[in-house]
Structures are given as structure tokens and as C-alpha cells.
Amino acid sequence: MAMNRWRDEDVLSCFVTVTSDYVVKPLGQGLINQTFLVENVDNNTDKSANGCFVLQCLNHLVFTQPQNIVDNNILISKHLTQLGREYPLAIMMPKASLSGEFLVLINGEYWRALSYVDNCISPQTIDDKAQAHQAAQTFAQFSKALASLSATSLKPVIDKFHDLPDRLLKFSNAISNADSTRLSHAQSLIKQYQLQANFIQIVNELVLELPQRITHNDTKINNLLFDKNSLQPKAVIDLDTCMSGYLMHDFGDMVRTCCSSISEDDANIDGMVFKADIFESLLTGYLSGFDGNIEELEHNSLLIGARLMPFIIGCRFLTDYLMGDVYFSTSYELHNLDRAANQYKLFQLTSDYITKRAS
Ligand code: GN1
Ligand code: MG
């Protein structure tokens, strides 16, 4: 998807003086915001040094207070910068508009710009244990670096984002209000989710004790950049949902996106296999990134988090299907239903593996 011509002009002219020097291309795979790379057509090889940057249109139906995202980003990037060599990764710096603003409202839409890191890849899957170890270690380093910033200093961007009781309430409201065709298509999957009362209780009891941290909250593997040549981790990106949370959510989302043999969109779920070796590497990598700075309860919670994230996100896909696809981008009618079935299968496979591992 590309921006409309008029939009290119309107938006670009807030950030650069000669708009004809730049081209705008879609960037990344986000389901919520629209992200673009603004490339300087003056063909220099190092894009980051050549005035290239990332431009993002924030979905203000999802992020009802976009200013909070921007304020959080400023705080995080300042804090990480102050850490100097202690934080070894590249930092996504907010880029001000020509009039000095970090968020601009253009034709009813909110736009912001960020620095761009060139010569990187963001993988969709991880097949290699060493890379899994590195990826988990990198997300852990990110949270560890932010441990010296108070969790309450960040503004909440989406209320109750990974709150299970709240997601279940929304799920049950969606069931009550769904149209009959969608409800009948979803019926058997709804029953499966509803059968998990024991698991839900375990999570509800756990969160009463867990400490709040600054977490990333969207640790999909494609939210990490790796250097194209050295394949070393280069940056943690997509800080939109970075706020107060639990480490088990971050670890769980990594497992969710690295340990399934198929993507979250794949409807062929009979072929799904849980990658146990990748799971073990993620766990050791994550713990090593904290270098001992993790409480015992948090450590133990990681195994619950690995089951929780496919459960919660599957439940959100199913809720959205029942509501008529109002939240996640979809490209066909059953897309959210397929995603929900996929995530439920992953929840089952992860749970089976974790049970087997404990015995
Ligand atoms: C959304 O937009 P994206 O892809 O970064 C969602 C995440 C889900 C993910 C599922 C703000 O993230 O919570 O895990 O889709 N982000 C929001 O692919 O709802
Ligand atoms: Mg995201």
C-alpha cells in the first residue's frame, strides 16, 4: 500500500523542504499502523546517513492518545542514549517535523517520523537456535536497560492491553453481539477457548504477585533488526506498545512467533509443529540477557507467558472476527477466524510441550 499522491505531498512537506527529492515506500508488516520508508532519491549507499527516515501514520482508533506513544518514545530514546555503551543497540530516535513537532495532524490523521537503520533485515521466522538465543537476549537487554527507568514514567498507550480478564470480557461481549453467520462459523472454536478455565485461573493468580516492568509488549520476531552482513542484532523496533507490563508477555510473544513451524496467518494448522529446540534457546537466551536481574517468580512465569500469548492473541483474533473485522487488517473473510484457530493450536502445542518438559 502506498500513500496517495496528495498525501505524500502534504505529509512529506511537514518533514522535508524539497519533497521531490524523496520517494515513499511501504515498510514492514504491521497490522495496525501504516509504516513507510522515506528514501532520498539521491542514490547514496548509506540510507541512514542520507536523510532517509521512517514515516508512520498512527491508527488513532487503536491508539486513542497518539501523543502518549510519542512522549514515551522520547523518554525511552533519551534514557537509552544516556546509558551510552551499556546499551549496545541502535536507538530509534524520534525525528521532529520542520516546525519542531514530534506528532503532526494532517487531514485528520496523526503522523510521526523516526530514524531509519539501514542494511538490516527483520526476519519473519527463526530456524536457527543460535539466532533464537540472540533474539531473546536482545529483547531481554532492552528490558534490562529500561529497568532503571520507572515503569510509571511511561504513559499507558492501550489500556489493559494484555489483561486476560478484560480480553475475555470483550470476547464474551463479541459473542453476544455477533451476527449469526459469523457466530456459527466460530462456534466450535469459541467452545475450545471457553474450556480453558483452569489456565485462566492460573494466570489470574500469577499476576497478583508479578512485578510490573517496562516491557515491549509486541516482541514478534520481525520487531528486531539484524545486520544484513554480520547477522548480529542491531535494534529493537516498534516501540508503540512499550509501557508497563510483565516479562512473561514479552517472552511469550517471542515463543509465539518463533516456535511455530507455520505463520500466524496459515490456515493449514494440521501441519503445525512446535519447535522445542528453538523454545529452549529462547529461554536460555532471554535469561542470559538479564544477567541475573530477574526475580524468581518472573523466571517461573515465563513458561506461563509462553502459553498465554497465543491464547490471548488468538482470543483477540476471534473477538475481531465476531465483531466483523474492525481491528486487525484482513485480506479475506475468514482471515481472523483462521488466525484464531492457528493461535489456539499453538496454545495447545505449547502447553503440551511445557507439561511434558516438567514431567
Ligand atoms: C498487532 O500491528 P502489529 O503487527 O505491530 C497487535 C499485536 C499483535 C499482532 C499480531 C497494537 O501488532 O498486539 O500481537 O498485531 N498490536 C496492537 O500479529 O494491537
Ligand atoms: Mg506493533
mmCIF file of N, CA and C and ligand atoms in Angstrom, residues 30-33 56 63 161 216-220 223 237-241, ligand 2:
data_model
loop_
_atom_site.group_PDB
_atom_site.id
_atom_site.type_symbol
_atom_site.label_atom_id
_atom_site.label_comp_id
_atom_site.label_asym_id
_atom_site.label_seq_id
_atom_site.Cartn_x
_atom_site.Cartn_y
_atom_site.Cartn_z
ATOM 1 N N GLY A 30 3.214 -4.493 9.817
ATOM 2 C CA GLY A 30 2.298 -4.178 10.920
ATOM 3 C C GLY A 30 0.830 -4.330 10.536
ATOM 4 N N LEU A 31 0.026 -4.759 11.502
ATOM 5 C CA LEU A 31 -1.394 -4.947 11.235
ATOM 6 C C LEU A 31 -2.213 -3.730 11.655
ATOM 7 N N ILE A 32 -1.578 -2.766 12.301
ATOM 8 C CA ILE A 32 -2.345 -1.665 12.889
ATOM 9 C C ILE A 32 -1.973 -0.312 12.267
ATOM 10 N N ASN A 33 -0.717 0.055 12.362
ATOM 11 C CA ASN A 33 -0.277 1.345 11.811
ATOM 12 C C ASN A 33 0.220 1.151 10.383
ATOM 13 N N GLN A 56 5.367 7.225 9.865
ATOM 14 C CA GLN A 56 4.311 6.314 10.297
ATOM 15 C C GLN A 56 3.006 7.067 10.537
ATOM 16 N N PHE A 63 -4.874 3.555 18.882
ATOM 17 C CA PHE A 63 -4.101 4.382 19.813
ATOM 18 C C PHE A 63 -4.854 5.703 19.969
ATOM 19 N N PHE A 161 -3.904 -3.799 27.802
ATOM 20 C CA PHE A 161 -3.508 -4.406 26.519
ATOM 21 C C PHE A 161 -3.398 -5.930 26.585
ATOM 22 N N HIS A 216 8.149 -4.421 26.185
ATOM 23 C CA HIS A 216 7.947 -4.001 24.807
ATOM 24 C C HIS A 216 6.512 -4.276 24.360
ATOM 25 N N ASN A 217 6.007 -5.421 24.764
ATOM 26 C CA ASN A 217 4.609 -5.828 24.534
ATOM 27 C C ASN A 217 4.239 -6.222 23.105
ATOM 28 N N ASP A 218 5.218 -6.270 22.213
ATOM 29 C CA ASP A 218 4.940 -6.758 20.851
ATOM 30 C C ASP A 218 6.243 -7.359 20.315
ATOM 31 N N THR A 219 6.757 -8.369 21.039
ATOM 32 C CA THR A 219 8.093 -8.892 20.742
ATOM 33 C C THR A 219 8.074 -9.938 19.631
ATOM 34 N N LYS A 220 7.250 -9.664 18.618
ATOM 35 C CA LYS A 220 7.289 -10.519 17.438
ATOM 36 C C LYS A 220 8.700 -10.459 16.878
ATOM 37 N N ASN A 223 10.036 -7.604 14.907
ATOM 38 C CA ASN A 223 10.308 -6.316 15.551
ATOM 39 C C ASN A 223 11.751 -6.204 16.048
ATOM 40 N N ILE A 237 12.754 -2.561 17.451
ATOM 41 C CA ILE A 237 11.905 -1.533 16.823
ATOM 42 C C ILE A 237 10.437 -1.686 17.253
ATOM 43 N N ASP A 238 9.593 -0.829 16.727
ATOM 44 C CA ASP A 238 8.147 -0.829 17.003
ATOM 45 C C ASP A 238 7.870 -0.682 18.500
ATOM 46 N N LEU A 239 8.181 0.487 19.017
ATOM 47 C CA LEU A 239 8.021 0.710 20.460
ATOM 48 C C LEU A 239 6.640 1.271 20.824
ATOM 49 N N ASP A 240 5.686 1.152 19.889
ATOM 50 C CA ASP A 240 4.350 1.735 20.097
ATOM 51 C C ASP A 240 3.685 1.286 21.390
ATOM 52 N N THR A 241 3.845 -0.004 21.688
ATOM 53 C CA THR A 241 3.135 -0.540 22.853
ATOM 54 C C THR A 241 4.074 -0.730 24.050
HETATM 55 MG MG MG B 2 3.314 -3.484 16.980
#
